[in-house]
PDB file of C-alpha atoms in Angstrom:
ATOM      1  CA  ILE A   1     -42.004  71.317 -74.666  1.00  0.00           C
ATOM      2  CA  ILE A   2     -42.072  68.221 -72.013  1.00  0.00           C
ATOM      3  CA  VAL A   3     -39.700  65.668 -72.586  1.00  0.00           C
ATOM      4  CA  SER A   4     -40.553  62.352 -71.119  1.00  0.00           C
ATOM      5  CA  MET A   5     -38.887  59.812 -69.183  1.00  0.00           C
ATOM      6  CA  PRO A   6     -38.328  56.684 -68.189  1.00  0.00           C
ATOM      7  CA  PRO A   7     -41.705  55.911 -65.177  1.00  0.00           C
ATOM      8  CA  ARG A   8     -39.153  54.893 -62.436  1.00  0.00           C
ATOM      9  CA  MET A   9     -36.674  58.060 -63.054  1.00  0.00           C
ATOM     10  CA  ARG A  10     -40.109  60.397 -62.565  1.00  0.00           C
ATOM     11  CA  ILE A  11     -39.524  59.540 -58.182  1.00  0.00           C
ATOM     12  CA  GLY A  12     -38.375  63.430 -57.035  1.00  0.00           C
ATOM     13  CA  ALA A  13     -37.879  64.637 -60.460  1.00  0.00           C
ATOM     14  CA  LYS A  14     -38.028  68.029 -60.937  1.00  0.00           C
ATOM     15  CA  MET A  15     -38.869  70.960 -63.405  1.00  0.00           C
ATOM     16  CA  CYS A  16     -36.005  72.403 -64.673  1.00  0.00           C
ATOM     17  CA  LYS A  17     -35.962  74.639 -67.753  1.00  0.00           C
ATOM     18  CA  ASN A  18     -32.180  73.169 -69.933  1.00  0.00           C
ATOM     19  CA  ARG A  19     -30.570  76.439 -71.464  1.00  0.00           C
ATOM     20  CA  ASP A  20     -32.686  75.837 -75.178  1.00  0.00           C
ATOM     21  CA  ASN A  21     -35.215  76.752 -72.712  1.00  0.00           C
ATOM     22  CA  VAL A  22     -36.885  73.340 -73.323  1.00  0.00           C
ATOM     23  CA  THR A  23     -38.529  72.293 -70.157  1.00  0.00           C
ATOM     24  CA  THR A  24     -36.841  68.895 -68.595  1.00  0.00           C
ATOM     25  CA  HIS A  25     -36.786  66.646 -65.717  1.00  0.00           C
ATOM     26  CA  ASN A  26     -34.808  66.579 -63.467  1.00  0.00           C
ATOM     27  CA  GLU A  27     -33.746  63.401 -61.243  1.00  0.00           C
ATOM     28  CA  SER A  28     -32.859  65.101 -57.489  1.00  0.00           C
ATOM     29  CA  LEU A  29     -32.914  61.841 -55.518  1.00  0.00           C
ATOM     30  CA  THR A  30     -30.094  60.355 -56.808  1.00  0.00           C
ATOM     31  CA  GLY A  31     -28.662  63.316 -58.348  1.00  0.00           C
ATOM     32  CA  ILE A  32     -28.320  62.824 -61.959  1.00  0.00           C
ATOM     33  CA  GLY A  33     -29.528  65.928 -63.060  1.00  0.00           C
ATOM     34  CA  CYS A  34     -32.039  66.636 -66.344  1.00  0.00           C
ATOM     35  CA  HIS A  35     -33.116  64.240 -68.806  1.00  0.00           C
ATOM     36  CA  ARG A  36     -32.190  65.969 -72.236  1.00  0.00           C
ATOM     37  CA  SER A  37     -33.157  64.798 -75.708  1.00  0.00           C
ATOM     38  CA  ALA A  38     -31.514  61.277 -74.756  1.00  0.00           C
ATOM     39  CA  GLN A  39     -28.719  63.036 -72.243  1.00  0.00           C
ATOM     40  CA  PHE A  40     -28.674  63.790 -69.197  1.00  0.00           C
ATOM     41  CA  VAL A  41     -27.630  67.752 -67.779  1.00  0.00           C
ATOM     42  CA  VAL A  42     -26.492  68.354 -63.961  1.00  0.00           C
ATOM     43  CA  CYS A  43     -29.011  71.074 -63.333  1.00  0.00           C
ATOM     44  CA  HIS A  44     -27.654  73.380 -60.312  1.00  0.00           C
ATOM     45  CA  ASP A  45     -31.177  74.194 -57.990  1.00  0.00           C
ATOM     46  CA  TYR A  46     -29.603  76.903 -55.837  1.00  0.00           C
ATOM     47  CA  HIS A  47     -31.210  78.186 -52.778  1.00  0.00           C
ATOM     48  CA  ASP A  48     -29.479  80.631 -50.905  1.00  0.00           C
ATOM     49  CA  HIS A  49     -29.510  79.331 -47.096  1.00  0.00           C
ATOM     50  CA  SER A  50     -26.549  82.270 -45.672  1.00  0.00           C
ATOM     51  CA  SER A  51     -28.571  83.822 -43.536  1.00  0.00           C
ATOM     52  CA  GLU A  52     -30.474  81.396 -41.460  1.00  0.00           C
ATOM     53  CA  THR A  53     -28.925  81.331 -38.049  1.00  0.00           C
ATOM     54  CA  GLU A  54     -28.618  78.079 -35.684  1.00  0.00           C
ATOM     55  CA  HIS A  55     -30.507  80.039 -32.782  1.00  0.00           C
ATOM     56  CA  GLU A  56     -33.248  79.623 -36.132  1.00  0.00           C
ATOM     57  CA  PHE A  57     -32.127  76.110 -36.770  1.00  0.00           C
ATOM     58  CA  MET A  58     -32.309  74.884 -33.582  1.00  0.00           C
ATOM     59  CA  MET A  59     -35.454  75.703 -33.339  1.00  0.00           C
ATOM     60  CA  THR A  60     -36.745  74.465 -36.680  1.00  0.00           C
ATOM     61  CA  LYS A  61     -35.521  71.246 -35.300  1.00  0.00           C
ATOM     62  CA  LEU A  62     -37.232  70.619 -31.670  1.00  0.00           C
ATOM     63  CA  ASN A  63     -40.460  72.349 -33.822  1.00  0.00           C
ATOM     64  CA  ASN A  64     -39.904  68.973 -36.689  1.00  0.00           C
ATOM     65  CA  SER A  65     -38.237  66.318 -33.525  1.00  0.00           C
ATOM     66  CA  LYS A  66     -38.005  63.813 -36.541  1.00  0.00           C
ATOM     67  CA  ASN A  67     -35.485  61.419 -36.746  1.00  0.00           C
ATOM     68  CA  ASN A  68     -32.613  61.157 -38.336  1.00  0.00           C
ATOM     69  CA  ASN A  69     -31.784  59.154 -41.514  1.00  0.00           C
ATOM     70  CA  THR A  70     -28.014  58.526 -40.736  1.00  0.00           C
ATOM     71  CA  GLY A  71     -28.162  55.394 -40.623  1.00  0.00           C
ATOM     72  CA  GLY A  72     -26.866  55.086 -37.243  1.00  0.00           C
ATOM     73  CA  VAL A  73     -23.914  57.342 -37.914  1.00  0.00           C
ATOM     74  CA  ARG A  74     -23.235  59.969 -35.400  1.00  0.00           C
ATOM     75  CA  ILE A  75     -20.433  61.774 -37.612  1.00  0.00           C
ATOM     76  CA  THR A  76     -21.798  61.588 -41.504  1.00  0.00           C
ATOM     77  CA  PHE A  77     -19.738  62.775 -44.285  1.00  0.00           C
ATOM     78  CA  PRO A  78     -20.523  66.420 -44.576  1.00  0.00           C
ATOM     79  CA  LYS A  79     -20.212  67.281 -40.756  1.00  0.00           C
ATOM     80  CA  ILE A  80     -15.530  65.529 -41.214  1.00  0.00           C
ATOM     81  CA  LEU A  81     -15.858  67.449 -44.486  1.00  0.00           C
ATOM     82  CA  HIS A  82     -16.774  70.695 -43.302  1.00  0.00           C
ATOM     83  CA  LEU A  83     -13.975  70.491 -40.070  1.00  0.00           C
ATOM     84  CA  VAL A  84     -11.592  69.297 -41.996  1.00  0.00           C
ATOM     85  CA  LEU A  85     -11.972  72.768 -44.421  1.00  0.00           C
ATOM     86  CA  SER A  86     -12.175  74.800 -40.732  1.00  0.00           C
ATOM     87  CA  LYS A  87      -9.487  73.401 -40.163  1.00  0.00           C
ATOM     88  CA  ALA A  88      -7.184  73.414 -43.168  1.00  0.00           C
ATOM     89  CA  GLU A  89      -5.328  76.935 -42.397  1.00  0.00           C
ATOM     90  CA  GLU A  90      -4.825  76.490 -39.254  1.00  0.00           C
ATOM     91  CA  TYR A  91      -3.555  72.786 -39.420  1.00  0.00           C
ATOM     92  CA  GLY A  92      -1.516  73.994 -42.653  1.00  0.00           C
ATOM     93  CA  PHE A  93      -2.910  72.038 -45.317  1.00  0.00           C
ATOM     94  CA  ASP A  94      -5.111  74.638 -46.241  1.00  0.00           C
ATOM     95  CA  HIS A  95      -2.929  74.864 -49.754  1.00  0.00           C
ATOM     96  CA  ILE A  96      -4.428  70.606 -50.245  1.00  0.00           C
ATOM     97  CA  VAL A  97      -7.514  71.226 -50.280  1.00  0.00           C
ATOM     98  CA  SER A  98      -9.708  74.607 -49.125  1.00  0.00           C
ATOM     99  CA  TRP A  99     -13.048  77.323 -49.302  1.00  0.00           C
ATOM    100  CA  GLN A 100     -13.903  78.927 -52.119  1.00  0.00           C
ATOM    101  CA  PRO A 101     -12.926  82.814 -51.018  1.00  0.00           C
ATOM    102  CA  HIS A 102     -16.837  83.776 -50.834  1.00  0.00           C
ATOM    103  CA  GLY A 103     -17.692  80.548 -48.700  1.00  0.00           C
ATOM    104  CA  ARG A 104     -20.542  78.332 -51.304  1.00  0.00           C
ATOM    105  CA  SER A 105     -18.201  75.617 -52.289  1.00  0.00           C
ATOM    106  CA  PHE A 106     -14.315  74.657 -51.715  1.00  0.00           C
ATOM    107  CA  LEU A 107     -11.827  72.852 -53.575  1.00  0.00           C
ATOM    108  CA  VAL A 108      -9.482  70.142 -54.036  1.00  0.00           C
ATOM    109  CA  ARG A 109      -6.518  72.226 -54.888  1.00  0.00           C
ATOM    110  CA  ASP A 110      -3.922  69.114 -54.979  1.00  0.00           C
ATOM    111  CA  ARG A 111      -5.283  66.079 -55.775  1.00  0.00           C
ATOM    112  CA  GLU A 112      -2.763  63.856 -55.271  1.00  0.00           C
ATOM    113  CA  LYS A 113      -1.324  64.645 -51.599  1.00  0.00           C
ATOM    114  CA  PHE A 114      -5.290  64.909 -50.831  1.00  0.00           C
ATOM    115  CA  VAL A 115      -5.602  61.655 -51.561  1.00  0.00           C
ATOM    116  CA  LYS A 116      -2.156  60.515 -49.417  1.00  0.00           C
ATOM    117  CA  ILE A 117      -2.448  63.076 -46.176  1.00  0.00           C
ATOM    118  CA  ILE A 118      -6.376  64.119 -46.371  1.00  0.00           C
ATOM    119  CA  MET A 119      -8.306  61.280 -47.114  1.00  0.00           C
ATOM    120  CA  PRO A 120      -6.943  58.148 -44.417  1.00  0.00           C
ATOM    121  CA  LYS A 121      -6.370  60.897 -42.178  1.00  0.00           C
ATOM    122  CA  TYR A 122     -10.200  62.134 -42.029  1.00  0.00           C
ATOM    123  CA  PHE A 123     -12.040  59.959 -43.855  1.00  0.00           C
ATOM    124  CA  ASN A 124     -11.099  56.119 -43.206  1.00  0.00           C
ATOM    125  CA  GLN A 125     -10.321  56.394 -47.967  1.00  0.00           C
ATOM    126  CA  THR A 126      -7.559  55.539 -50.640  1.00  0.00           C
ATOM    127  CA  LYS A 127      -8.735  56.606 -53.638  1.00  0.00           C
ATOM    128  CA  TYR A 128     -10.249  59.832 -55.230  1.00  0.00           C
ATOM    129  CA  THR A 129     -13.790  58.082 -56.167  1.00  0.00           C
ATOM    130  CA  SER A 130     -15.061  56.650 -53.410  1.00  0.00           C
ATOM    131  CA  PHE A 131     -14.529  60.696 -51.873  1.00  0.00           C
ATOM    132  CA  GLN A 132     -16.614  61.743 -55.636  1.00  0.00           C
ATOM    133  CA  ARG A 133     -19.424  59.092 -54.422  1.00  0.00           C
ATOM    134  CA  GLN A 134     -19.783  60.183 -50.941  1.00  0.00           C
ATOM    135  CA  LEU A 135     -20.024  63.586 -52.270  1.00  0.00           C
ATOM    136  CA  ASN A 136     -22.718  62.190 -54.471  1.00  0.00           C
ATOM    137  CA  MET A 137     -24.652  60.443 -52.411  1.00  0.00           C
ATOM    138  CA  TYR A 138     -24.692  63.709 -50.617  1.00  0.00           C
ATOM    139  CA  GLY A 139     -26.478  65.876 -53.080  1.00  0.00           C
ATOM    140  CA  PHE A 140     -22.504  67.734 -53.202  1.00  0.00           C
ATOM    141  CA  ARG A 141     -22.899  69.113 -57.152  1.00  0.00           C
ATOM    142  CA  HIS A 142     -19.507  70.479 -59.892  1.00  0.00           C
ATOM    143  CA  LEU A 143     -18.370  73.169 -61.045  1.00  0.00           C
ATOM    144  CA  THR A 144     -17.260  72.840 -64.032  1.00  0.00           C
ATOM    145  CA  ILE A 145     -16.271  76.871 -65.203  1.00  0.00           C
ATOM    146  CA  GLY A 146     -15.252  80.520 -64.231  1.00  0.00           C
ATOM    147  CA  MET A 147     -12.940  80.849 -61.047  1.00  0.00           C
ATOM    148  CA  ASP A 148     -14.962  78.055 -59.342  1.00  0.00           C
ATOM    149  CA  ARG A 149     -13.957  75.316 -61.516  1.00  0.00           C
ATOM    150  CA  ASN A 150     -13.326  71.197 -60.398  1.00  0.00           C
ATOM    151  CA  ALA A 151     -14.788  73.029 -57.144  1.00  0.00           C
ATOM    152  CA  TYR A 152     -18.366  71.487 -54.901  1.00  0.00           C
ATOM    153  CA  TYR A 153     -20.904  72.875 -53.310  1.00  0.00           C
ATOM    154  CA  HIS A 154     -24.154  72.066 -52.235  1.00  0.00           C
ATOM    155  CA  GLU A 155     -26.218  74.783 -51.457  1.00  0.00           C
ATOM    156  CA  TYR A 156     -26.576  73.387 -47.062  1.00  0.00           C
ATOM    157  CA  PHE A 157     -22.805  73.202 -46.402  1.00  0.00           C
ATOM    158  CA  LEU A 158     -21.247  76.880 -45.711  1.00  0.00           C
ATOM    159  CA  LYS A 159     -18.825  78.569 -44.458  1.00  0.00           C
ATOM    160  CA  HIS A 160     -18.541  79.727 -40.342  1.00  0.00           C
ATOM    161  CA  LYS A 161     -22.322  77.090 -41.091  1.00  0.00           C
ATOM    162  CA  GLY A 162     -21.267  74.578 -40.083  1.00  0.00           C
ATOM    163  CA  PHE A 163     -25.071  73.495 -38.543  1.00  0.00           C
ATOM    164  CA  LEU A 164     -26.240  73.296 -41.859  1.00  0.00           C
ATOM    165  CA  CYS A 165     -25.368  69.999 -42.009  1.00  0.00           C
ATOM    166  CA  GLU A 166     -27.709  68.377 -40.954  1.00  0.00           C
ATOM    167  CA  HIS A 167     -29.959  69.181 -43.443  1.00  0.00           C
ATOM    168  CA  ILE A 168     -27.814  67.530 -45.451  1.00  0.00           C
ATOM    169  CA  ARG A 169     -29.020  63.468 -46.153  1.00  0.00           C
ATOM    170  CA  ARG A 170     -27.325  60.803 -47.804  1.00  0.00           C
ATOM    171  CA  THR A 171     -30.005  59.939 -50.847  1.00  0.00           C
ATOM    172  CA  SER A 172     -30.634  55.514 -50.867  1.00  0.00           C
ATOM    173  CA  ILE A 173     -31.721  55.330 -54.180  1.00  0.00           C
ATOM    174  CA  LYS A 174     -29.017  54.481 -56.064  1.00  0.00           C
ATOM    175  CA  GLY A 175     -28.347  55.722 -59.598  1.00  0.00           C
ATOM    176  CA  ASN A 176     -29.202  54.644 -63.358  1.00  0.00           C
ATOM    177  CA  GLY A 177     -25.494  53.742 -64.235  1.00  0.00           C
ATOM    178  CA  VAL A 178     -25.711  57.393 -66.315  1.00  0.00           C
ATOM    179  CA  LYS A 179     -23.803  59.972 -65.612  1.00  0.00           C
ATOM    180  CA  GLY A 180     -24.910  63.387 -65.828  1.00  0.00           C
ATOM    181  CA  LYS A 181     -23.180  65.806 -68.332  1.00  0.00           C
ATOM    182  CA  PRO A 182     -22.528  69.687 -67.284  1.00  0.00           C
ATOM    183  CA  ASN A 183     -24.630  72.088 -67.439  1.00  0.00           C
ATOM    184  CA  PRO A 184     -22.538  75.754 -66.986  1.00  0.00           C
ATOM    185  CA  ASN A 185     -25.119  78.549 -68.195  1.00  0.00           C
ATOM    186  CA  THR A 186     -27.198  76.898 -65.013  1.00  0.00           C
ATOM    187  CA  GLU A 187     -24.487  77.338 -62.509  1.00  0.00           C
ATOM    188  CA  PRO A 188     -24.514  79.144 -59.814  1.00  0.00           C
ATOM    189  CA  LYS A 189     -22.163  82.436 -59.583  1.00  0.00           C
ATOM    190  CA  PHE A 190     -21.642  82.677 -56.282  1.00  0.00           C
ATOM    191  CA  TYR A 191     -19.184  85.438 -56.868  1.00  0.00           C
ATOM    192  CA  GLU A 192     -22.214  87.718 -56.743  1.00  0.00           C
ATOM    193  CA  MET A 193     -23.328  86.464 -53.951  1.00  0.00           C
ATOM    194  CA  PRO A 194     -22.994  88.341 -50.502  1.00  0.00           C
ATOM    195  CA  PHE A 195     -19.559  86.284 -49.155  1.00  0.00           C
ATOM    196  CA  VAL A 196     -20.180  83.830 -45.499  1.00  0.00           C
TER     197      VAL A 196
END
């Protein structure tokens, strides 16, 4: 069964299956999720990039030599976030925000202190919703179950692999105002993958 979507939502859509094995569409450009019976569900489509080396990345970058779409920003949000997480233990704020043990997602452990201490210093923001909006614009996904509950991940955002942040692009298409319903059945199982 194919569930149709409004014409404006077909741009950049991917196919995925929901838990009922019904083929649905994933709005990949806006991060909205899969269309399912007049509801949207988040579709997690994770590819493991943990074995990529910086040398391979640099060679690919040289071969492609395309202009980066960073809007004139030299250090993007994902790069700053990666730096903050990389220094969390050294600077003594890993009890506020840190990588998960597997190195494939991160967790804000103390939201109040994160907003009060970390956000103004590193992100020039004072509202957690602004931080979440940045995560959404760069394609980060929110995990809802298990030991990674409330953590965020992106397939190119891995511990000790900051160079992969070059692949993370900010989406220029705005969403339609519909928040994706959690879809825990498609969430990646990071504790079953090799730790980074």
